[in-house]
CSV table of C-alpha atoms and ligand atoms in Angstrom, one decimal:
chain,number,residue,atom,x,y,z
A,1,UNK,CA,-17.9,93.5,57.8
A,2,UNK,CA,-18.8,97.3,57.8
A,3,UNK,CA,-22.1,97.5,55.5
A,4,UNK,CA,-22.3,100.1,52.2
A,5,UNK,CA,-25.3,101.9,51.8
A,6,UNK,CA,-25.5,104.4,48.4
A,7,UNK,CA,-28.1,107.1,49.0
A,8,UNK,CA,-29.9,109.1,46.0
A,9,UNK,CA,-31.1,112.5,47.3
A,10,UNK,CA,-28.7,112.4,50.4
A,11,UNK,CA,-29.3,116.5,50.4
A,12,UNK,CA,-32.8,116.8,51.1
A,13,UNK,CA,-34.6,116.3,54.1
A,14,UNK,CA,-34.7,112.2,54.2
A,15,UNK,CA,-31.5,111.8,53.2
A,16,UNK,CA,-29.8,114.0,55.9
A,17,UNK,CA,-31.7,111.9,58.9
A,18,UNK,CA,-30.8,108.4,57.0
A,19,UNK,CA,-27.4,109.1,56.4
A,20,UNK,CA,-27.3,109.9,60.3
A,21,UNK,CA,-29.1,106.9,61.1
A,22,UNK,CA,-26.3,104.8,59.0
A,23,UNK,CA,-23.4,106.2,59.8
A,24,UNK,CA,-24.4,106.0,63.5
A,25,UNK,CA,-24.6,102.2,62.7
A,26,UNK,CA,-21.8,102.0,61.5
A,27,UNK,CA,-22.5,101.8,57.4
A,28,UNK,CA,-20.2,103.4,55.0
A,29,UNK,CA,-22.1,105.8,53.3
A,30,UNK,CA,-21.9,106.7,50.0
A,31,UNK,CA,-24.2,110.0,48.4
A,32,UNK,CA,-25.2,110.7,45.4
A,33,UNK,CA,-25.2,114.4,44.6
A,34,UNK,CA,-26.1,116.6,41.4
A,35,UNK,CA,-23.8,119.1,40.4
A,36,UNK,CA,-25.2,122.0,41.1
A,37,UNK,CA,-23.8,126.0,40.7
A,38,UNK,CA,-24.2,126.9,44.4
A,39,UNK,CA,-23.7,123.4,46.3
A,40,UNK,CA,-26.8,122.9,48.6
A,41,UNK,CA,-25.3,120.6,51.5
A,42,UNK,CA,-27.4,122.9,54.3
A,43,UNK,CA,-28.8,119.7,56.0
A,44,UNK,CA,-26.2,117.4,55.8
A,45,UNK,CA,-23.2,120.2,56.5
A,46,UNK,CA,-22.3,118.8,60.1
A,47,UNK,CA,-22.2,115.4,58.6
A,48,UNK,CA,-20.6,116.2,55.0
A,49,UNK,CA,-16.8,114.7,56.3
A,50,UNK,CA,-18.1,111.4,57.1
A,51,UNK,CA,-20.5,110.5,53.7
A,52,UNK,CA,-18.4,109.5,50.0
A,53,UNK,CA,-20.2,111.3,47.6
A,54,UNK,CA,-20.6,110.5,44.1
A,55,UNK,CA,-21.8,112.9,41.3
A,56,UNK,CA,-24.7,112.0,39.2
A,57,UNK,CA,-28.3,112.3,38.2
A,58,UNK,CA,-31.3,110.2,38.1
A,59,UNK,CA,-31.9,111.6,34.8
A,60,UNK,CA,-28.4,110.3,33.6
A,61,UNK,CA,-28.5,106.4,33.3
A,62,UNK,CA,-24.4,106.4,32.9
A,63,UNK,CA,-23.5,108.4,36.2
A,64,UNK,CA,-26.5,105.7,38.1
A,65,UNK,CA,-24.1,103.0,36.8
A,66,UNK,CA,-21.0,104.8,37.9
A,67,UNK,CA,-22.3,105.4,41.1
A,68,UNK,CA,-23.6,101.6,41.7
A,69,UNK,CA,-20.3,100.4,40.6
A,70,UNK,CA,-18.0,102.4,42.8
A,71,UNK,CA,-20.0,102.0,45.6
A,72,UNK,CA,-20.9,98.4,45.7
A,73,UNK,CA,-23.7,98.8,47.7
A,74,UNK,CA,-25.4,96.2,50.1
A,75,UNK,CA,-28.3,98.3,50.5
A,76,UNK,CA,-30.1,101.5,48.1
A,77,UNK,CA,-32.1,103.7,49.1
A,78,UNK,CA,-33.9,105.9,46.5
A,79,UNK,CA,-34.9,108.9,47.3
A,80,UNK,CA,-33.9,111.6,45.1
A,81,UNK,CA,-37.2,113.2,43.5
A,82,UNK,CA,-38.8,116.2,42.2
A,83,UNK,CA,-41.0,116.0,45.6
A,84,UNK,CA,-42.8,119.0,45.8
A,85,UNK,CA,-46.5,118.4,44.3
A,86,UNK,CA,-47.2,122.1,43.8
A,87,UNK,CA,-44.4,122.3,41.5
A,88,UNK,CA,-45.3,119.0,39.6
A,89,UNK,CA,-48.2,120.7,37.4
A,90,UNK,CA,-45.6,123.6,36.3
A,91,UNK,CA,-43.0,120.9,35.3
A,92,UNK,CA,-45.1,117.8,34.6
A,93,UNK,CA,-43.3,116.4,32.3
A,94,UNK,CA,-40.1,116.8,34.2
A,95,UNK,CA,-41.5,115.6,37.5
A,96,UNK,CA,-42.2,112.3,35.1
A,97,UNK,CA,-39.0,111.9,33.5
A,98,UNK,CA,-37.1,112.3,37.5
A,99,UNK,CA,-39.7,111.4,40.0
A,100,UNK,CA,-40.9,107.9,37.7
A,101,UNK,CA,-38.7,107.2,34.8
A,102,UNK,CA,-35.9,108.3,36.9
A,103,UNK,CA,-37.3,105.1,39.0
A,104,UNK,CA,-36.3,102.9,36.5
A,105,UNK,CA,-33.2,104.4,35.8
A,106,UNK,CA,-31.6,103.5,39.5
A,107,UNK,CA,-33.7,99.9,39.5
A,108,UNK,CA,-31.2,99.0,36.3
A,109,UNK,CA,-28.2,100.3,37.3
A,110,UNK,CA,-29.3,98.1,40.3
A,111,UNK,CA,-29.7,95.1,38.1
A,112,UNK,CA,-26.5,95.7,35.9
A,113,UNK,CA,-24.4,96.2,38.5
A,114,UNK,CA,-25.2,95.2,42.1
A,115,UNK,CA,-28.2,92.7,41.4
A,116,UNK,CA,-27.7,91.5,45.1
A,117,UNK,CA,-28.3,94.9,46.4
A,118,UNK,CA,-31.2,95.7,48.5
A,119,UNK,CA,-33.2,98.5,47.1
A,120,UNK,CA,-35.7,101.3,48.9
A,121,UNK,CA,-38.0,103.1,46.8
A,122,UNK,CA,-39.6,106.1,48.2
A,123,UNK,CA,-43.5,105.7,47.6
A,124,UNK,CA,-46.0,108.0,48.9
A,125,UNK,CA,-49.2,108.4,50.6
A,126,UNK,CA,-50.0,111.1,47.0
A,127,UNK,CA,-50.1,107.9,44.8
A,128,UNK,CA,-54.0,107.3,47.4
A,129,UNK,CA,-55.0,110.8,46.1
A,130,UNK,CA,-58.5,110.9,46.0
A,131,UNK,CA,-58.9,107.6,48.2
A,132,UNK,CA,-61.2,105.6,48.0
A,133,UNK,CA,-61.0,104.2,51.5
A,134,UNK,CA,-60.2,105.3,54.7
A,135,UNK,CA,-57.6,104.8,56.3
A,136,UNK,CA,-55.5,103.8,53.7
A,137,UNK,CA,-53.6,101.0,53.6
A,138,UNK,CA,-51.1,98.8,51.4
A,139,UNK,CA,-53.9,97.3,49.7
A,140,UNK,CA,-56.0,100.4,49.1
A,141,UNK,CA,-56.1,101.4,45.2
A,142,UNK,CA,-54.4,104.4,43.8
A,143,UNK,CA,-56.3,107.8,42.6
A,144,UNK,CA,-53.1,110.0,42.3
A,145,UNK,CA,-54.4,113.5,41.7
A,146,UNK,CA,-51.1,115.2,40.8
A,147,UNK,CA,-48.3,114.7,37.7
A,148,UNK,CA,-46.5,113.7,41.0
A,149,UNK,CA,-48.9,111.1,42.6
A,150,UNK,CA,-48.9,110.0,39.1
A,151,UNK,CA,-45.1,109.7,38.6
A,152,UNK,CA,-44.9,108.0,42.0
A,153,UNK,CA,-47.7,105.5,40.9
A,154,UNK,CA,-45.5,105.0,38.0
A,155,UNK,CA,-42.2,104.6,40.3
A,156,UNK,CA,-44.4,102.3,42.9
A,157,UNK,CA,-45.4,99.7,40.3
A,158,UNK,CA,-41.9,99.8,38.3
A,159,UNK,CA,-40.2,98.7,41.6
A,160,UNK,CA,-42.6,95.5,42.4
A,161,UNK,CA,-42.1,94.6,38.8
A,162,UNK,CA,-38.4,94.7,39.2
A,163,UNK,CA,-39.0,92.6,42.2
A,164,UNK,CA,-41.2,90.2,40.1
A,165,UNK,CA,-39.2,90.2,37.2
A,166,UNK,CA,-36.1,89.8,38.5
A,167,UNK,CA,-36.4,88.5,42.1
A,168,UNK,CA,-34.3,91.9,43.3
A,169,UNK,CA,-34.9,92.5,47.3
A,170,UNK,CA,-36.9,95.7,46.3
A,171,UNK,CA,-39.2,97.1,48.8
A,172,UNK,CA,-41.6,100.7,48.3
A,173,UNK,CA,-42.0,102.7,51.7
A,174,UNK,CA,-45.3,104.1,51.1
A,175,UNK,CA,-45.1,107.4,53.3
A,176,UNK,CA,-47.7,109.5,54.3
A,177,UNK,CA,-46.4,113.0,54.7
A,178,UNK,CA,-43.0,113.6,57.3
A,179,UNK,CA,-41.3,117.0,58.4
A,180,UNK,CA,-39.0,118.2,60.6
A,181,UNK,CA,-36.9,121.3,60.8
A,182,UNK,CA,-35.0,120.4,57.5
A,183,UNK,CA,-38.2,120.3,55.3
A,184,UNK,CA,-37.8,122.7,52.4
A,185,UNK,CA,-39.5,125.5,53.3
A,186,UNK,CA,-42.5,125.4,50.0
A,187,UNK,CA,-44.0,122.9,52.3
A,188,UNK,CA,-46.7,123.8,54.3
A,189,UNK,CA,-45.4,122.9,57.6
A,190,UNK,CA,-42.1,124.5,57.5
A,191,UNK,CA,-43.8,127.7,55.7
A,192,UNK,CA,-46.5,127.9,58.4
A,193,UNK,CA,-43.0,127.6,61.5
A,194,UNK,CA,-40.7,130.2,59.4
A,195,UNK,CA,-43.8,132.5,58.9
A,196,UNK,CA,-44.8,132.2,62.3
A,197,UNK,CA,-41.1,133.1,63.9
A,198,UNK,CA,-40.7,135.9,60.9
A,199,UNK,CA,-43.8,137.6,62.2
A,200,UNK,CA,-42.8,136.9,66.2
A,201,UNK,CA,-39.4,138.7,65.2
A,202,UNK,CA,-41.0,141.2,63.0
A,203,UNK,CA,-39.8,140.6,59.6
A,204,UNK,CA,-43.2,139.5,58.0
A,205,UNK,CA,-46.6,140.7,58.3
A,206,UNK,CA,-49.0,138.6,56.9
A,207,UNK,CA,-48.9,134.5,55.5
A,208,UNK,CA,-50.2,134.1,52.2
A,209,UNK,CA,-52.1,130.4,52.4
A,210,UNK,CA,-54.3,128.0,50.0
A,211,UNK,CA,-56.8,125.2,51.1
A,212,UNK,CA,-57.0,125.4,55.1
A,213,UNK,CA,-59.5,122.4,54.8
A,214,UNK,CA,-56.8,120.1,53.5
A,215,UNK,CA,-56.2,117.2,56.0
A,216,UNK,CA,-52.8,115.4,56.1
A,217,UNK,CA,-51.3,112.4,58.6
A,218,UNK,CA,-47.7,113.8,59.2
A,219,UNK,CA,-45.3,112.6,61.4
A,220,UNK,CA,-41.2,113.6,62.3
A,221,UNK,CA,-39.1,112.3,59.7
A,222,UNK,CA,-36.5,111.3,61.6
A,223,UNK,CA,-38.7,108.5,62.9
A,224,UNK,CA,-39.5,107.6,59.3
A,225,UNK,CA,-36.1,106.8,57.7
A,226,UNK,CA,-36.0,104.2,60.8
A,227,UNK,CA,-38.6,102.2,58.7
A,228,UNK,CA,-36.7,102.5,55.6
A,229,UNK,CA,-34.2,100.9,57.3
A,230,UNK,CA,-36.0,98.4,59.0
A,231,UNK,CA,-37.4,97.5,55.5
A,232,UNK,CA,-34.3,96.0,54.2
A,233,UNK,CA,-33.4,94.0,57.2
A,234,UNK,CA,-36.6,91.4,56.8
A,235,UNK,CA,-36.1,88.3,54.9
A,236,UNK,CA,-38.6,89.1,52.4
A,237,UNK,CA,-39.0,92.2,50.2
A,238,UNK,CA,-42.4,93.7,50.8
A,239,UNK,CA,-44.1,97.3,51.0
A,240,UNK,CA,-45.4,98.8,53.7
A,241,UNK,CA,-47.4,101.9,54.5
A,242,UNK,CA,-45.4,104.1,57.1
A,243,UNK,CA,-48.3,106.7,59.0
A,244,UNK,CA,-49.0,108.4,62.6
A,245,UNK,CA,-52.8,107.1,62.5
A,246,UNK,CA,-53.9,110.7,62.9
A,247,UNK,CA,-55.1,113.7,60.8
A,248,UNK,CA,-55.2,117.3,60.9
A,249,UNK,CA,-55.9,119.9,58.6
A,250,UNK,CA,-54.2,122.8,57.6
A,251,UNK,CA,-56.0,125.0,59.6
A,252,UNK,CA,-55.1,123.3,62.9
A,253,UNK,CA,-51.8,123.1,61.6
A,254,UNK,CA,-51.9,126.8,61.5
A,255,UNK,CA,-53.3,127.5,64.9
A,256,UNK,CA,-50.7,125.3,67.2
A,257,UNK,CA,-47.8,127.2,65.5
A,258,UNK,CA,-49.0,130.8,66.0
A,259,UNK,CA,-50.4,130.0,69.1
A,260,UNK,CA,-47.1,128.4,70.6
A,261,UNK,CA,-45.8,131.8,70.2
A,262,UNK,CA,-49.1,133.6,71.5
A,263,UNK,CA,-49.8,135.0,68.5
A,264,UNK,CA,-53.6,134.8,66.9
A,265,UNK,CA,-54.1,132.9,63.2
A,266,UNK,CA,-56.5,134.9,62.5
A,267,UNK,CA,-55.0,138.6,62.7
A,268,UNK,CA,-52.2,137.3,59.9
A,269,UNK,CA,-53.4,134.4,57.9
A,270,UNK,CA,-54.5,135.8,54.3
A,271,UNK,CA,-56.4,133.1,51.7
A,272,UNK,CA,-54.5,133.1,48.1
A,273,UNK,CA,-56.1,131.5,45.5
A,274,UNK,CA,-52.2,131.3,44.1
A,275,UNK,CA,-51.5,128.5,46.7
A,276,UNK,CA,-54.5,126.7,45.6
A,277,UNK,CA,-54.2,123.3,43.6
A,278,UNK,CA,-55.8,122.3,40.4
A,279,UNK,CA,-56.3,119.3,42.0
A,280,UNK,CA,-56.4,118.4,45.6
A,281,UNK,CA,-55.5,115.6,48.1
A,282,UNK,CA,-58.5,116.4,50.6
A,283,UNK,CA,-58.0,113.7,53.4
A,284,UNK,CA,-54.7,111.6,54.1
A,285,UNK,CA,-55.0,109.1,56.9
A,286,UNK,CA,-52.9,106.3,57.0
A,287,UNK,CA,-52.7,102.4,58.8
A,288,UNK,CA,-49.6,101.1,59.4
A,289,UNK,CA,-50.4,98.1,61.4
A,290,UNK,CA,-48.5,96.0,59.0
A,291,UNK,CA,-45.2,98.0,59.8
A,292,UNK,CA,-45.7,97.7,63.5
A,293,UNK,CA,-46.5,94.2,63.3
A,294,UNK,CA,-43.8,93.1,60.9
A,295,UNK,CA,-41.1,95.4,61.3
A,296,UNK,CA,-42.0,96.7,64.7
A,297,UNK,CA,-42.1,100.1,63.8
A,298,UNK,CA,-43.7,103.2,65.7
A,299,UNK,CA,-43.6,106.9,65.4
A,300,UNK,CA,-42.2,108.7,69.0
A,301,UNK,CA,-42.7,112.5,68.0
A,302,UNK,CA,-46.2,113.5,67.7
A,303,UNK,CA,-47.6,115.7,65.8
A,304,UNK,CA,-48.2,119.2,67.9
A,305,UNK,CA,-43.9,118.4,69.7
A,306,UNK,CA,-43.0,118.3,66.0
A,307,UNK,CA,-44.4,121.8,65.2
A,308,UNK,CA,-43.2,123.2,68.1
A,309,UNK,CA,-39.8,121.9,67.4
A,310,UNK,CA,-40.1,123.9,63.7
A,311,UNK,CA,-41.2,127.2,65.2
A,312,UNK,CA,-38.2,126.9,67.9
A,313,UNK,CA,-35.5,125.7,65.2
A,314,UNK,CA,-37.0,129.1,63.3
A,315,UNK,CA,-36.8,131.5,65.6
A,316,UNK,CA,-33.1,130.1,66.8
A,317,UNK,CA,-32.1,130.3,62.9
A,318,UNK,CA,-33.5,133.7,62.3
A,319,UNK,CA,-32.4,134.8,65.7
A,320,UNK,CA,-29.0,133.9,65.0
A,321,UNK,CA,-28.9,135.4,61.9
A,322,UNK,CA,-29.6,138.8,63.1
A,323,UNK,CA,-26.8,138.5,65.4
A,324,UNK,CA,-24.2,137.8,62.8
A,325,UNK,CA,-25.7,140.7,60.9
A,326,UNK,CA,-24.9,142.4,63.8
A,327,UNK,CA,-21.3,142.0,64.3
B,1,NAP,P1,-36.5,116.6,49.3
B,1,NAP,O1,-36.1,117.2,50.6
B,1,NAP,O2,-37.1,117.4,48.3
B,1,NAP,O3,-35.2,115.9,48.7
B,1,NAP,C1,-35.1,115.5,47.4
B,1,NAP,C2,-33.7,115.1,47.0
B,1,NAP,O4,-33.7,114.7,45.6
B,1,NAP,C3,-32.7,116.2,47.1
B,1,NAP,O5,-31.5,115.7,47.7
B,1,NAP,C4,-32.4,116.6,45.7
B,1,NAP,O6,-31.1,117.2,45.5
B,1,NAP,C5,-32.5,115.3,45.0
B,1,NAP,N1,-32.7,115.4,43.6
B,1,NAP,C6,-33.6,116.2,42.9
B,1,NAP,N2,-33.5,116.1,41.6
B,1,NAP,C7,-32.4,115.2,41.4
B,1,NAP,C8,-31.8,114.6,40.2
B,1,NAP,N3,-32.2,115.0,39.0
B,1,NAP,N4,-30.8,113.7,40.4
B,1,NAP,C9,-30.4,113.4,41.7
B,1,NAP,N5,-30.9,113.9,42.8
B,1,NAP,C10,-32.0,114.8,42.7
B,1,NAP,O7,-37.4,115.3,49.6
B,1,NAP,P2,-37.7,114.5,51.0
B,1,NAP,O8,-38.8,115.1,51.7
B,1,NAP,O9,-36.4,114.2,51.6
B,1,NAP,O10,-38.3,113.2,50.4
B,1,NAP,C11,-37.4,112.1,50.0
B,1,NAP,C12,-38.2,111.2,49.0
B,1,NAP,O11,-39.4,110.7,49.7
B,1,NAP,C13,-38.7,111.8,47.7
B,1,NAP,O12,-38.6,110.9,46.7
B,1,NAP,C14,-40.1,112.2,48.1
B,1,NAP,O13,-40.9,112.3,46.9
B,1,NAP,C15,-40.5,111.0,48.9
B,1,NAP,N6,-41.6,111.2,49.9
B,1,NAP,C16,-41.5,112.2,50.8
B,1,NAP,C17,-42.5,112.4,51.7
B,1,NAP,C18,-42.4,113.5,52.7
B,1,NAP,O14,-43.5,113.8,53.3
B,1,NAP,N7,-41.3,114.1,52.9
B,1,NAP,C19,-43.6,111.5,51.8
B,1,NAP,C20,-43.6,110.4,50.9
B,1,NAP,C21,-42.6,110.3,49.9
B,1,NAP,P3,-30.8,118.8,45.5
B,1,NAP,O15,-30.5,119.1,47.0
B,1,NAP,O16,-29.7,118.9,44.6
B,1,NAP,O17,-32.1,119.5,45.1
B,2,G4F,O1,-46.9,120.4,52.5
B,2,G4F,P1,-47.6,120.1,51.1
B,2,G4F,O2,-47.0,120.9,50.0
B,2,G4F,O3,-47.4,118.5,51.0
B,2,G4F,P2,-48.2,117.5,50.1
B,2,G4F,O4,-48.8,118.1,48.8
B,2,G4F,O5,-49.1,116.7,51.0
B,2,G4F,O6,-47.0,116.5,49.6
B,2,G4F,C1,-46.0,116.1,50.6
B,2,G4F,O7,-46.4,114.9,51.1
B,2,G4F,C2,-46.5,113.8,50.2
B,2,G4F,C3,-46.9,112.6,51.0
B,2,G4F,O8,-48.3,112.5,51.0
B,2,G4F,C4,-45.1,113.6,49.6
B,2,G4F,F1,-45.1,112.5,48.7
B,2,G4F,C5,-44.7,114.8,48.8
B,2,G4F,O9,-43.4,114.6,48.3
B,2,G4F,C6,-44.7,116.0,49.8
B,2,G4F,O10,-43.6,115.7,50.7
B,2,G4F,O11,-49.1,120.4,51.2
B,2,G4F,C7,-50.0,119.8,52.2
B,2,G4F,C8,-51.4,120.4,52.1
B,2,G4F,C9,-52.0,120.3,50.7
B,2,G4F,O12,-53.3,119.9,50.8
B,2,G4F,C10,-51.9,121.8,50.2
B,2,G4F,O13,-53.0,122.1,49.3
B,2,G4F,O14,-51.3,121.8,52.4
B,2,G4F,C11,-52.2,122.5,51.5
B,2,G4F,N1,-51.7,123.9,51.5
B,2,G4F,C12,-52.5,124.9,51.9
B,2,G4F,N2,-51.9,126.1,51.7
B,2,G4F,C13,-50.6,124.4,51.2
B,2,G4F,C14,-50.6,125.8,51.3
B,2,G4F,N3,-49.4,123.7,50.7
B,2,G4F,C15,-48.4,124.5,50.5
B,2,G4F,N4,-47.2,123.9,50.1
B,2,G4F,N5,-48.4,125.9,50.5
B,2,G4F,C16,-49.5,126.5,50.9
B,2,G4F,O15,-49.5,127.8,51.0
């Protein structure tokens, strides 16, 4: 019997690669999707014929319901956030209400409506923070250093309770940081690769950056939403930490991407105290020997082939866009 699959933030970057990964196994997918005035549907455009989608919000507890209902989901995946931790201490409380309470909100339309469905919740590597060991692992206490590590804390906990409570087939993905050419573009990576092909093609002169000392584990997230998957097809519901095993900071970050285009960091890069936190994450650096052990999970796009995929998908995009200009 073909499998259903409801996915909550089927527009961003995570939900454009799993919604490729389901349909390609067949699943009927369904996506939930905020009304919004201009639609956003960049990343999942060559896909958008093929996915159901339902409108609703995490914040509305009513349109969650709705969308359980009509979907009748055998599997949830939970991804729909306010995700970007820069933004969190402008809108704290709203990064709350959508990133954790908004947790809650899609566990009980779960419970009320599909009990039997299996449920994702996207965790993240922000909920270590300031860790307190290294590398960090499932068992490694929280410090979250952000209204959003905070709110994904919040999120983590809410879903093993619901798992506790209610013996739902809820799992947490805790994630250390993923990208690809999709990743919104406030990120670092993606700003570093569209700064870097603006200034190849000449439409930028300088890249306005915060904490170069920063060190992150990031990995391609199309290889990620492979473990969300995997997650729900155990026996058992459990959480797992989902990492490369390496770190680099900012600063390297920096250098492969202008370099891969012979270009020199150092003759662009400008230091904004704007782009620094009020907080900061100094060192991510993740262990995911459970998820290869249990699930049998490993990443297949390192870390510099993912950076140089970014700068080419740039250039091509901004390339291309001169051209139609053109005509
Ligand atoms: P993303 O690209 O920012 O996507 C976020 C999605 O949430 C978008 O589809 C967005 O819709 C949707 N959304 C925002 N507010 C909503 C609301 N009120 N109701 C319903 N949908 C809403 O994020 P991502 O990188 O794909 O990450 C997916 C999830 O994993 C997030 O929960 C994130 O916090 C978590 N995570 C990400 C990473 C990472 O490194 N990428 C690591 C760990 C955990 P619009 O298109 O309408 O804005
Ligand atoms: O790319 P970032 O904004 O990602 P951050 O804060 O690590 O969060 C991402 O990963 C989390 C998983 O650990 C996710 F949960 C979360 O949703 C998101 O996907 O920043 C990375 C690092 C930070 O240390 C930041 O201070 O880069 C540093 N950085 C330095 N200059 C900058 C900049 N970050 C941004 N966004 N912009 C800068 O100019």
């Amino acid at each position: 019997m073909t499998k259903r699959a409801l996915i909550t933030g089927i527009t961003g970057q995570d939900g454009s690669y799993l919604a490729e990964l389901l349909l390609n196994k067949g699943y009927k997918v369904y996506g939930l999707r905020r009304r919004t005035s201009t639609p956003i549907m960049e990343n999942i455009e060559h896909i958008k014929n093929e996915i159901e989608f339902i409108e609703g919000d995490l914040m509305d507890q009513g349109s969650l319901s709705h969308a359980v209902n009509v979907s009748q989901p055998d599997e949830v995946y939970n991804l729909a956030a306010q995700s970007f931790v820069g933004t969190s201490w402008d809108q704290p409380s709203l990064t709350g209400q959508l990133t954790g309470i908004g947790v809650t909100n899609m566990l009980e339309a779960v419970r009320l409506n599909k009990p039997d469905a299996k449920f994702y919740q996207a965790s993240s590597s922000e909920m270590f923070g300031k860790v307190v060991e290294t590398p960090q692992k499932e068992t490694t206490p929280f410090y979250p250093r952000s209204p959003y590590g905070v709110a994904k804390v919040y999120g983590h906990w809410i879903t093993v309770n619901y798992r506790e409570s209610y013996n739902m087939f809820a799992c947490s993905g805790i994630l250390f940081n993923h990208e690809s050419p999709r990743r919104g573009v406030e990120f670092v990576t993606r700003k570093v690769t569209d700064a870097v092909a603006k200034i190849k093609l000449g439409l930028q002169t300088e890249l306005r950056m915060g904490n170069l000392d920063a060190k992150r584990d990031w990995g391609f997230a199309g290889d990620y939403v492979k473990a969300m998957w995997l997650m729900l097809q155990q026996d058992k519901p459990d959480d797992f930490v989902i990492s490369t095993g390496e770190t680099h900071t900012v600063q390297e970050l920096v250098e492969i991407a202008f370099s891969y285009v012979g270009l020199n960091w150092q003759d662009y890069v400008v230091i904004d105290p704007k782009f620094v936190r009020p907080a900061e994450v100094d060192l991510l650096l993740g262990d995911c020997s459970k998820a290869k052990e249990k699930l049998g999970w490993k990443r297949e796009v390192g870390f510099e082939q993912m950076i140089r995929m970014m700068v080419d998908h740039d250039l091509e995009r901004l390339q291309k866009q001169a051209q139609a200009e053109l005509v």
